[in-house]
Tab-separated table of C-alpha atoms in Angstrom:
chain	number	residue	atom	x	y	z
Y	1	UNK	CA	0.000	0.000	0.000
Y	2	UNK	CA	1.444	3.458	-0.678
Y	3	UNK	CA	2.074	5.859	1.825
Y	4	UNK	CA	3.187	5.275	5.189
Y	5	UNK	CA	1.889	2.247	6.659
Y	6	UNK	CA	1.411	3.159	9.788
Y	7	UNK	CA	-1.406	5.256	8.740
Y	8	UNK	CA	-5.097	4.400	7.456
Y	9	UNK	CA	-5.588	5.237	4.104
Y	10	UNK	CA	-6.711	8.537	2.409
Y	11	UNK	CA	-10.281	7.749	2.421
Y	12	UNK	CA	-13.864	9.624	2.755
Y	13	UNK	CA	-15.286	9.899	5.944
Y	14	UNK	CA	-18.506	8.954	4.295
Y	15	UNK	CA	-20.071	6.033	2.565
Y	16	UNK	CA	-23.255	6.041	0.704
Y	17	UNK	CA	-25.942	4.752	3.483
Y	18	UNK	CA	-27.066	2.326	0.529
Y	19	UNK	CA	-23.300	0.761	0.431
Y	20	UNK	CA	-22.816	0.452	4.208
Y	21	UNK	CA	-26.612	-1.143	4.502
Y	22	UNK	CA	-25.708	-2.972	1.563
Y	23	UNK	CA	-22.599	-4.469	2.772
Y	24	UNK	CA	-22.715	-4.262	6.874
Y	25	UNK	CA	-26.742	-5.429	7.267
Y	26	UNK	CA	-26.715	-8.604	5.706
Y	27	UNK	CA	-27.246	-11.778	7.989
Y	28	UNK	CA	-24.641	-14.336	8.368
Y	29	UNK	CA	-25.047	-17.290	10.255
Y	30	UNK	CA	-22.096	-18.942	12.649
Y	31	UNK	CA	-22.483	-22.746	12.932
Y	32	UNK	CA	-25.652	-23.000	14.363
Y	33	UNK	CA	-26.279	-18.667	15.506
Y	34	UNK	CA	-27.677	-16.529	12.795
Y	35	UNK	CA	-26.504	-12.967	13.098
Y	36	UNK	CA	-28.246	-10.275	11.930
Y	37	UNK	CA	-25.715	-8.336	10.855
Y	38	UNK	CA	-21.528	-8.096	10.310
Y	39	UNK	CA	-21.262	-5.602	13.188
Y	40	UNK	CA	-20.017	-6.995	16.527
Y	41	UNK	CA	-18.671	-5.236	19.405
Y	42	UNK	CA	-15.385	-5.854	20.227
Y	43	UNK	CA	-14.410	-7.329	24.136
Y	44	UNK	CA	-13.295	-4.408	26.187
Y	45	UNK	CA	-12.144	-4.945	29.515
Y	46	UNK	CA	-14.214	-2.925	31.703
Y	47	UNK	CA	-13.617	-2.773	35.637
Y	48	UNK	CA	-17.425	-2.250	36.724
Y	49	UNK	CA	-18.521	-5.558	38.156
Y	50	UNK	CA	-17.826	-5.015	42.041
Y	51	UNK	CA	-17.074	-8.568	43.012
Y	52	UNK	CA	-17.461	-9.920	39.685
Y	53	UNK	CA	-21.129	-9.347	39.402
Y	54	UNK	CA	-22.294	-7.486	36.553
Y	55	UNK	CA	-25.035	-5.149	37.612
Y	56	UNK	CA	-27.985	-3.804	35.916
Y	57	UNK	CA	-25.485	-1.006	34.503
Y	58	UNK	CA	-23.895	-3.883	32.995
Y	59	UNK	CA	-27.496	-5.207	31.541
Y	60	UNK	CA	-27.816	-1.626	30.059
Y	61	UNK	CA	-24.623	-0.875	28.742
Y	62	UNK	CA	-24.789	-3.947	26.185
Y	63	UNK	CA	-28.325	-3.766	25.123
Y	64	UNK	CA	-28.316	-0.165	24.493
Y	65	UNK	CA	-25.855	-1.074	21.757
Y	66	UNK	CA	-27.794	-4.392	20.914
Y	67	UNK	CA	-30.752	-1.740	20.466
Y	68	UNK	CA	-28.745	0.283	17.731
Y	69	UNK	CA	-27.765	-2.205	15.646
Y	70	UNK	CA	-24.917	-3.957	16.822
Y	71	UNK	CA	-25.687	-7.565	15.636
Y	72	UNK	CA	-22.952	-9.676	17.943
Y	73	UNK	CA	-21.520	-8.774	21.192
Y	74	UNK	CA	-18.480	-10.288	22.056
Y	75	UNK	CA	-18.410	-9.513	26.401
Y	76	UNK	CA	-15.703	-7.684	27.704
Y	77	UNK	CA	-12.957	-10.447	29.295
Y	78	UNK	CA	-14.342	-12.675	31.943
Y	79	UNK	CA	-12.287	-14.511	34.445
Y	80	UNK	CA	-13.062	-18.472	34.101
Y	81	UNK	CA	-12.831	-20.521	37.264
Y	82	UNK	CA	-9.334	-20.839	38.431
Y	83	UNK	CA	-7.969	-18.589	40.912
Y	84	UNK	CA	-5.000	-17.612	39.420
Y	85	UNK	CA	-7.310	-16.526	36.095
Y	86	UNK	CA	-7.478	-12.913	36.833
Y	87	UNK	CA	-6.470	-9.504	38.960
Y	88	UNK	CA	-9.221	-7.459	39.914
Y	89	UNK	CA	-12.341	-7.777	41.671
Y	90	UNK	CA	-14.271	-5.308	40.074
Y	91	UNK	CA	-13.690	-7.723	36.399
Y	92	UNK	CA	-16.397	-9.753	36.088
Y	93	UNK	CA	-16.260	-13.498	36.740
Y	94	UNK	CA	-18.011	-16.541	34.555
Y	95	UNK	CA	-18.691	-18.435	37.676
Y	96	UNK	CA	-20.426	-18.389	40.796
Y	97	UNK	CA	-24.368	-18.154	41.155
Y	98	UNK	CA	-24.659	-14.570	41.581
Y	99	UNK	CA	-22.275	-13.954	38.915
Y	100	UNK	CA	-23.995	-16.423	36.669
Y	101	UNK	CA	-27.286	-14.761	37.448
Y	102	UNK	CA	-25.858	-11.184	36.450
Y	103	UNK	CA	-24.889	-12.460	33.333
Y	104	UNK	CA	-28.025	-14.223	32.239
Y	105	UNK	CA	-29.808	-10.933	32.704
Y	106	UNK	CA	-27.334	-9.610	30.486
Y	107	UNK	CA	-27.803	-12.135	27.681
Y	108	UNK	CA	-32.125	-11.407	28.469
Y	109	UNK	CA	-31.506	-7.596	27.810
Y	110	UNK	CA	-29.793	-8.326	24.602
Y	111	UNK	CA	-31.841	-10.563	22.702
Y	112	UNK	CA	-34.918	-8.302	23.962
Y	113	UNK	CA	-33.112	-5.813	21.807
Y	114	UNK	CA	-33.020	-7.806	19.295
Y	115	UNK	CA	-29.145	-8.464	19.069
Y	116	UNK	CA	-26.887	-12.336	20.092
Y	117	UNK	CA	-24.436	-11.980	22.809
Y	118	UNK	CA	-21.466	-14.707	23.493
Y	119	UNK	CA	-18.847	-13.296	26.785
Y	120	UNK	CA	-15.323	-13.599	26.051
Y	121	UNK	CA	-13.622	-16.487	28.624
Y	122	UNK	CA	-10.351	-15.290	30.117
Y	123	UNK	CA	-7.535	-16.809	32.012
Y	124	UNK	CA	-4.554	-13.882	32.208
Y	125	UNK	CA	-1.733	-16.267	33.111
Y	126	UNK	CA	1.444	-14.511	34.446
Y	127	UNK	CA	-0.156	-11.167	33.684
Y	128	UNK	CA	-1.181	-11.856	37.351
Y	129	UNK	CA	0.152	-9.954	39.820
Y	130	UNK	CA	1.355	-11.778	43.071
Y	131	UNK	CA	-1.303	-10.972	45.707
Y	132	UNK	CA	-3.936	-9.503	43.645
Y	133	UNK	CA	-7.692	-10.243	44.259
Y	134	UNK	CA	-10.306	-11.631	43.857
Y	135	UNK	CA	-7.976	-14.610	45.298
Y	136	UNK	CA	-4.626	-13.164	46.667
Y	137	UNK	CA	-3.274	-16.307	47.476
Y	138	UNK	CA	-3.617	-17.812	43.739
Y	139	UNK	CA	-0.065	-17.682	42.134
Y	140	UNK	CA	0.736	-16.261	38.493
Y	141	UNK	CA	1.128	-19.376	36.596
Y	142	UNK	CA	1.912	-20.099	33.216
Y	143	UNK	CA	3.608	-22.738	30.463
Y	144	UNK	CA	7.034	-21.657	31.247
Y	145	UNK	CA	6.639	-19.529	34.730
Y	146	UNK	CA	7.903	-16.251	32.223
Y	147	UNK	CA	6.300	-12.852	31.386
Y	148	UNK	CA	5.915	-11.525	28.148
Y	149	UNK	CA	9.813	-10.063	27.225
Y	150	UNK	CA	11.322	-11.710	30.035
Y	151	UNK	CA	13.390	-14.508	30.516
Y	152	UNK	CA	13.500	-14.236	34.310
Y	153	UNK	CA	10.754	-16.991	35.686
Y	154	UNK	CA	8.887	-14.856	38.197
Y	155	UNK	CA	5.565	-17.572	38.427
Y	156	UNK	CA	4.510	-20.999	38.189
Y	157	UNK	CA	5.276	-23.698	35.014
Y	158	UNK	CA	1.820	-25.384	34.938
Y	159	UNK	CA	1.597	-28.933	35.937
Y	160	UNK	CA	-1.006	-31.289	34.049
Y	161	UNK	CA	-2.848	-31.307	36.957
Y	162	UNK	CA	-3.024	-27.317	36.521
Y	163	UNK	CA	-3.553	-27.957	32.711
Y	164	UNK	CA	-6.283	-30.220	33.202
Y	165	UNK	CA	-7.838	-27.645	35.649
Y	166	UNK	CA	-7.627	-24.811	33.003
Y	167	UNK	CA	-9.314	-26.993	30.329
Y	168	UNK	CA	-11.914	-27.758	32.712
Y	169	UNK	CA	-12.655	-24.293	33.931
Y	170	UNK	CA	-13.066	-23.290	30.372
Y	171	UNK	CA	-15.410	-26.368	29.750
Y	172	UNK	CA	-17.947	-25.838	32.763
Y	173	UNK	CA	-17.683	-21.745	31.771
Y	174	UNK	CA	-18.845	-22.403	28.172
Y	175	UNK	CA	-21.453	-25.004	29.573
Y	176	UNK	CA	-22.753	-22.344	31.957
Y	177	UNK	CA	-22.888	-19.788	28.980
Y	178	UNK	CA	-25.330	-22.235	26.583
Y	179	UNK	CA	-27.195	-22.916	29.994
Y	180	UNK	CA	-27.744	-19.081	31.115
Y	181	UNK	CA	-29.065	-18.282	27.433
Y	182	UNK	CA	-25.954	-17.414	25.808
Y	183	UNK	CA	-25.482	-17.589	21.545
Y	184	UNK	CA	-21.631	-18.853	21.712
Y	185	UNK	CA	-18.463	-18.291	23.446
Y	186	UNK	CA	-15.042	-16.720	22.415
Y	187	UNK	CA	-12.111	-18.038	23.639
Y	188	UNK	CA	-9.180	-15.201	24.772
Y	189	UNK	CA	-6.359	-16.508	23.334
Y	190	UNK	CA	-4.617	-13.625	21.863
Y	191	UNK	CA	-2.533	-10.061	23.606
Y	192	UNK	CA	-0.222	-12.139	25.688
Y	193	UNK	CA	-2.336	-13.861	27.794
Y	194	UNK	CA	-2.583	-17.803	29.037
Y	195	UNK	CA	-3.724	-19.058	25.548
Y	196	UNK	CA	-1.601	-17.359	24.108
Y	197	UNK	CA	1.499	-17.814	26.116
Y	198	UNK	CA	1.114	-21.202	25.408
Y	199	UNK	CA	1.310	-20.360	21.717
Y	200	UNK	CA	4.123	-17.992	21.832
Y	201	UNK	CA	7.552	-19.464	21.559
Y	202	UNK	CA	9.035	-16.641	23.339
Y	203	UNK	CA	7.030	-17.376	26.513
Y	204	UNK	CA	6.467	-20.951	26.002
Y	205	UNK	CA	9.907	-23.532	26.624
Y	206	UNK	CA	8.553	-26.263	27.693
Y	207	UNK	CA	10.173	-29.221	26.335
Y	208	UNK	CA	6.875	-31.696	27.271
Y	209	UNK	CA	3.755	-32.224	24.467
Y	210	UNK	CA	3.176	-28.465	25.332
Y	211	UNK	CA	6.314	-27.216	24.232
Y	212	UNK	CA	8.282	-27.248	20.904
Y	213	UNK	CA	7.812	-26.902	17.345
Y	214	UNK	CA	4.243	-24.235	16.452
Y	215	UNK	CA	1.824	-27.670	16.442
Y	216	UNK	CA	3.237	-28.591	19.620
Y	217	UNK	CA	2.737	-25.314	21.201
Y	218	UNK	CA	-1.192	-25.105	20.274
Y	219	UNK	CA	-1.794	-28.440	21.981
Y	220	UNK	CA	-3.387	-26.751	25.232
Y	221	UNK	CA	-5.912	-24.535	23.181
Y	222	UNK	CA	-6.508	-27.123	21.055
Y	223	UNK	CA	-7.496	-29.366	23.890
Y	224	UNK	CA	-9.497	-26.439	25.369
Y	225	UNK	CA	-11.104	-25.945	21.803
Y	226	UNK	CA	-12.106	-30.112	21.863
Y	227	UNK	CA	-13.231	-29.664	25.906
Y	228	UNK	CA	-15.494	-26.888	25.224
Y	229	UNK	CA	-16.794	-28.159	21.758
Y	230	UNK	CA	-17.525	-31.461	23.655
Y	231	UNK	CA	-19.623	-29.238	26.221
Y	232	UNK	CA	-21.853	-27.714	24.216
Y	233	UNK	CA	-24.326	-28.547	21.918
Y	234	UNK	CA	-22.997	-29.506	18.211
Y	235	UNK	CA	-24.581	-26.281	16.690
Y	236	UNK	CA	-23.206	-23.557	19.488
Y	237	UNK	CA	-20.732	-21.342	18.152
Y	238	UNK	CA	-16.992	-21.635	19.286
Y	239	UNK	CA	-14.504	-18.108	18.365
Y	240	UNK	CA	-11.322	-18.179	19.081
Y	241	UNK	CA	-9.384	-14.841	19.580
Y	242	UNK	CA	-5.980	-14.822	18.620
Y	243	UNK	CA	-3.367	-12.205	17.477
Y	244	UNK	CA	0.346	-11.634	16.337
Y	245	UNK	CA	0.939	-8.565	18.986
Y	246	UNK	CA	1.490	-9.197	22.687
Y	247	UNK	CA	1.180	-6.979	25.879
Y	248	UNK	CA	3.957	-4.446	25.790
Y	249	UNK	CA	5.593	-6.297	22.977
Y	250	UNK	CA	3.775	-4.922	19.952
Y	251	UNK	CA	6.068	-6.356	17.618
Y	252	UNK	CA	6.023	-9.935	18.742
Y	253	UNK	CA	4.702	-12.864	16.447
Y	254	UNK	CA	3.423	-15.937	16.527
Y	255	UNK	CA	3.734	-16.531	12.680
Y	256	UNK	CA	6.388	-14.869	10.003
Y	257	UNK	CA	4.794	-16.305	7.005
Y	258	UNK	CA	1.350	-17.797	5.371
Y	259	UNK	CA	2.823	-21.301	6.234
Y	260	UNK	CA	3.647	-20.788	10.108
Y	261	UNK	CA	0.526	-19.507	10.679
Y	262	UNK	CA	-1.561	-22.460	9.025
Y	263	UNK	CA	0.716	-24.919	10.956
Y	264	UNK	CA	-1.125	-22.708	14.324
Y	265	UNK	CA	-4.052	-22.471	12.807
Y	266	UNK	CA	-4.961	-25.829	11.782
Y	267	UNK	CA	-5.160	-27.694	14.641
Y	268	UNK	CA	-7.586	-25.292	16.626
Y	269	UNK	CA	-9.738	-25.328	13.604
Y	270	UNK	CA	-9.560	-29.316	13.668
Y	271	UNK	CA	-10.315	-29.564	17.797
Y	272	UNK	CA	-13.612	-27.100	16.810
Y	273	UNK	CA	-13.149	-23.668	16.328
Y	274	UNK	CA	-15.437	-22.263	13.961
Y	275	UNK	CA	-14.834	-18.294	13.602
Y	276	UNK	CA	-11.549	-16.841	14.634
Y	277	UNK	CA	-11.361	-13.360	15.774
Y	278	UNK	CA	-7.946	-11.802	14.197
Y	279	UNK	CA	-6.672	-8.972	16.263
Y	280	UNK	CA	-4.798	-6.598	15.094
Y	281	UNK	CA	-4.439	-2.804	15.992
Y	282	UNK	CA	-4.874	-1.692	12.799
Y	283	UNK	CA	-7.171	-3.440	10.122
Y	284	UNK	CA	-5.766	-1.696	7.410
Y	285	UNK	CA	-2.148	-3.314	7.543
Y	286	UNK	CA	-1.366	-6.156	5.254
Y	287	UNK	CA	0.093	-9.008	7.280
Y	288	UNK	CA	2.623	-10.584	5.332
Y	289	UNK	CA	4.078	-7.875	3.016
Y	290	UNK	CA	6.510	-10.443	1.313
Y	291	UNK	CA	3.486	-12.123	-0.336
Y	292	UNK	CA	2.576	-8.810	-2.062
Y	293	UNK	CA	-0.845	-9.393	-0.479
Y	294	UNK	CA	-2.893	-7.230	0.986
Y	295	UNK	CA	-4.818	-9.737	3.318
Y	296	UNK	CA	-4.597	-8.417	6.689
Y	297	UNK	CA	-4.656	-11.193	9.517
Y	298	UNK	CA	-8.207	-12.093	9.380
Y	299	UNK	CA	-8.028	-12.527	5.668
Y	300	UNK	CA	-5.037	-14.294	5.551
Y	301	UNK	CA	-6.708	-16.523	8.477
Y	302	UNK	CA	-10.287	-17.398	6.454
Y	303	UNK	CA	-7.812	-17.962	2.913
Y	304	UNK	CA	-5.488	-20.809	5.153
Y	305	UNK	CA	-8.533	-21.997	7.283
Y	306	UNK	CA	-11.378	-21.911	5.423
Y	307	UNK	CA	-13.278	-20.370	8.813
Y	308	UNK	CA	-15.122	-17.413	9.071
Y	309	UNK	CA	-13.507	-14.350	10.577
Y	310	UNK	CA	-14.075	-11.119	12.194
Y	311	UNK	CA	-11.597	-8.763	11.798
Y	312	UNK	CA	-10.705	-5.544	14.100
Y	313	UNK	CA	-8.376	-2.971	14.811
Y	314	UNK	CA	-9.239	0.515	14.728
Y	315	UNK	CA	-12.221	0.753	12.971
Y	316	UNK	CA	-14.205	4.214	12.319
Y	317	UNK	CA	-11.034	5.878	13.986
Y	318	UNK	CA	-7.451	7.098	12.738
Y	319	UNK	CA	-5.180	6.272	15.458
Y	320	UNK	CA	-4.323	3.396	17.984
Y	321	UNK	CA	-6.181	2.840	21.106
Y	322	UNK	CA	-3.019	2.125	23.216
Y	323	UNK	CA	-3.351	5.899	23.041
Y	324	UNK	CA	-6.400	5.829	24.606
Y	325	UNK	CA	-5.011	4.769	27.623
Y	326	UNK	CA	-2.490	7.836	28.031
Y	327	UNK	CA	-5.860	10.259	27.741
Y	328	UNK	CA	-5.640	10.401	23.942
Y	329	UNK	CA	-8.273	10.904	21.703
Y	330	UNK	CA	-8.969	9.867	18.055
Y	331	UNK	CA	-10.476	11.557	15.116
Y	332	UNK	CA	-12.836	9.938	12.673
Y	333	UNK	CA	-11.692	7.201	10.120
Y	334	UNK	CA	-14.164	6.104	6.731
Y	335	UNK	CA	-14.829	2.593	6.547
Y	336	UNK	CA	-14.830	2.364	2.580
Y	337	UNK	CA	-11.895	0.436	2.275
Y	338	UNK	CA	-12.880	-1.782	4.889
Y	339	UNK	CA	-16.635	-2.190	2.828
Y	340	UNK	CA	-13.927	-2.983	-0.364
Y	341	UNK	CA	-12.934	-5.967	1.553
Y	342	UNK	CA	-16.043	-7.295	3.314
Y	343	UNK	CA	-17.367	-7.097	-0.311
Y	344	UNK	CA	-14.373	-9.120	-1.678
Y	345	UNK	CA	-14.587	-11.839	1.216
Y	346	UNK	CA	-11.610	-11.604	2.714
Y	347	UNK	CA	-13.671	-11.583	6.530
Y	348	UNK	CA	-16.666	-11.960	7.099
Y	349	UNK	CA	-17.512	-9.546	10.270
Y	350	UNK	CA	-16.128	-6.503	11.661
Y	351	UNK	CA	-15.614	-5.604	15.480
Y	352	UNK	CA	-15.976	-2.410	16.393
Y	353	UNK	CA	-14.508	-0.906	19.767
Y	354	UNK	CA	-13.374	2.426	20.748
Y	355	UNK	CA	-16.523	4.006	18.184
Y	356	UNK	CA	-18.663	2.119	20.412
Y	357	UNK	CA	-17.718	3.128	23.471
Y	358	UNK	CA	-17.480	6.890	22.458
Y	359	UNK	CA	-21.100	6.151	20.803
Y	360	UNK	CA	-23.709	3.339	21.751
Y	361	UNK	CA	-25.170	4.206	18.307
Y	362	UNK	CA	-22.422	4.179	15.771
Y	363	UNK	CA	-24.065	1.117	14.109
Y	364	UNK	CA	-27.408	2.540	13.540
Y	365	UNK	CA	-25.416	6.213	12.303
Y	366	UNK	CA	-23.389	4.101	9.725
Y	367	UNK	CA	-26.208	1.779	8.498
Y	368	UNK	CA	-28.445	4.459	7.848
Y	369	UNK	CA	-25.628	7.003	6.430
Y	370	UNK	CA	-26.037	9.372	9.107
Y	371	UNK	CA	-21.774	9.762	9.853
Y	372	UNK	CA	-21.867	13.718	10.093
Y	373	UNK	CA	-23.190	12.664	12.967
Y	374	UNK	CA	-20.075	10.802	14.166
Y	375	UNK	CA	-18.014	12.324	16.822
Y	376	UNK	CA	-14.409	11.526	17.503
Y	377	UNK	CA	-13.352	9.494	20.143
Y	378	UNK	CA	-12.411	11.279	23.725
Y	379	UNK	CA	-10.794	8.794	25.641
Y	380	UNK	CA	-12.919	9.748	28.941
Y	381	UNK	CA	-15.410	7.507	27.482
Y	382	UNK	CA	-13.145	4.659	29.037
Y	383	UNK	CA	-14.019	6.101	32.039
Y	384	UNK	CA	-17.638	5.369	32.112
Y	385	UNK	CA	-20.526	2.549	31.222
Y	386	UNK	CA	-22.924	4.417	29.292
């Protein structure tokens, strides 16, 4: 692509309503879950679930975008059970009555809005902080005991008695989804956490089944993959999130051409994935430059896989959300390039994050054309659940 390539490209800020209708309304359906649109809302860790319940704040927050047109949720990150699978007590948690209740009310206010909901399953690994709640005595455990650009071990190498703990959390947490009313489940295995320190060679030296060549290092989500699939009904959707880019490490990757990542790829599509969720921080970027492609990740992943995708990464907005954090805002981005591709096939959805949390109805502006009324983003709309 010409230009500088860390920057979208030149496009309009508007597309005709009758191309963006055209393109973003139709239905797709995911194994046995018809969507009603390519929109989804990305999962976006938000710390307003005091003791990992989420509230009727929570119920709101997600069908008020459900309402305007947003035709998949994906739930921000939620701990599975294992108490070394998260930091905070104010994350929500996929386990526990009154945790399970909160969500199903939150899977009841979405469909009433006529949108499908699946919540994101998390395990952080040695993200963990020592002494962190909601258990403070649960260690920070991992494949290898390392963090993410270290190669000081500063938590625990998993046993198989851990592993097979992990798999299992992950199994009853999808099972309790499908029972509570849920449409799917992703799977958080990309940005450096457990999944995906498993399938990172630079956090990952285990020199057991779990360890080794890129097969060998997806065995544990695979297995997860095959736990879960064997859960749930034959017809409930499975996503698995994945990306190249780590915590803090932006430039780290799990694959440096087409043929590393299909060796990753293949197995979790084998044990039962059926959409993967390629994240990137900027959707525009082509992923493998020495092809002379222009697939980003998600397109390279449904061309190698055969799977549907959703792709994501800055969407509606020119600049990266890392900035986001540091009080940064963003101004508006056009989506007409990213129409060009959804009407090629290269992916087959697009997640949307920052845009929605800056504005609940972004997906009913764009649909109907209405993008003057677009604002950009201000990053104190991480600072609230409206």
């Amino acid at each position: 692509m010409p230009g500088n390539p860390e920057e979208p490209p030149h496009v309009s800020t508007t597309a005709p309503a009758s191309r963006a209708a055209e393109v973003l309304a139709r239905p797709i359906t995911l194994n046995g879950l018809t969507v009603p649109n390519r929109i989804v809302m990305a999962p976006m860790t938000r710390q307003f679930s005091p003791g990992g319940i989420p509230g009727e704040d929570v119920v709101s927050y997600y069908s008020r975008r459900a309402a305007a047109g947003v035709g998949l949720i994906v739930t921000e990150g939620t701990y599975v059970g294992h108490e070394s699978a998260g930091q905070s007590d104010r994350v929500p948690r996929f386990h526990g009555a009154e945790q399970l209740a909160g969500w199903a009310k939150v899977a009841e206010g979405v469909h009433a809005a006529g949108g499908t909901i699946v919540p994101q399953l998390w395990h952080i690994g040695m993200v963990r902080e020592q002494g962190q709640p909601p258990f403070a005595d649960a260690p920070a455990v991992g494949p290898s005991g390392l963090r993410i650009g270290s190669d000081e071990v500063t938590g625990t190498a998993m046993t198989q008695r851990d592993l097979d703990d992990v798999i299992g959390a992950f199994a009853e947490a999808a099972a309790a989804a499908e029972r509570i009313g849920f449409d799917g489940v992703e799977l958080h295995g990309a940005h450096g956490y457990l999944l995906d320190q498993f399938l990172y060679a630079g956090t990952n030296r285990r020199t057991d089944a779990y360890g080794g060549d890129a097969v060998a290092r997806t065995k544990f989500a695979a297995e997860i993959v095959a736990a879960v699939r064997e859960t749930v009904s034959p017809e409930f959707p499975i996503i698995f999130r994945y990306s190249q880019w780590k915590q803090d490490v932006y430039g780290a990757r799990l694959a440096e051409t087409p043929e590393e990542l299909e060796a990753i790829l293949t197995p979790l599509a084998a044990a039962g994935v059926d959409v993967f969720h390629a994240s990137t921080r900027r959707y525009w970027l082509p992923e493998f430059e020495d092809t002379g492609s222009d697939l980003n990740l998600a397109g390279w992943t449904k061309k190698l896989t055969g799977k549907q995708t959703i792709t994501v990464g800055s969407v509606g907005l020119d600049g990266d959300f890392l900035k986001g954090f540091r009080g940064e805002g963003a101004p508006l981005k056009g989506i007409d390039d990213l129409l060009d591709s959804l009407e090629r096939d290269e992916f087959d959805m697009v997640a949307v994050g920052r845009a929605l949390l800056q504005d609940p109805e972004w997906a009913a502006k764009v649909l109907a054309g209405r993008v003057e009324e677009l604002a950009p983003y201000d990053a104190a709309a991480l600072r609230s659940l409206s």
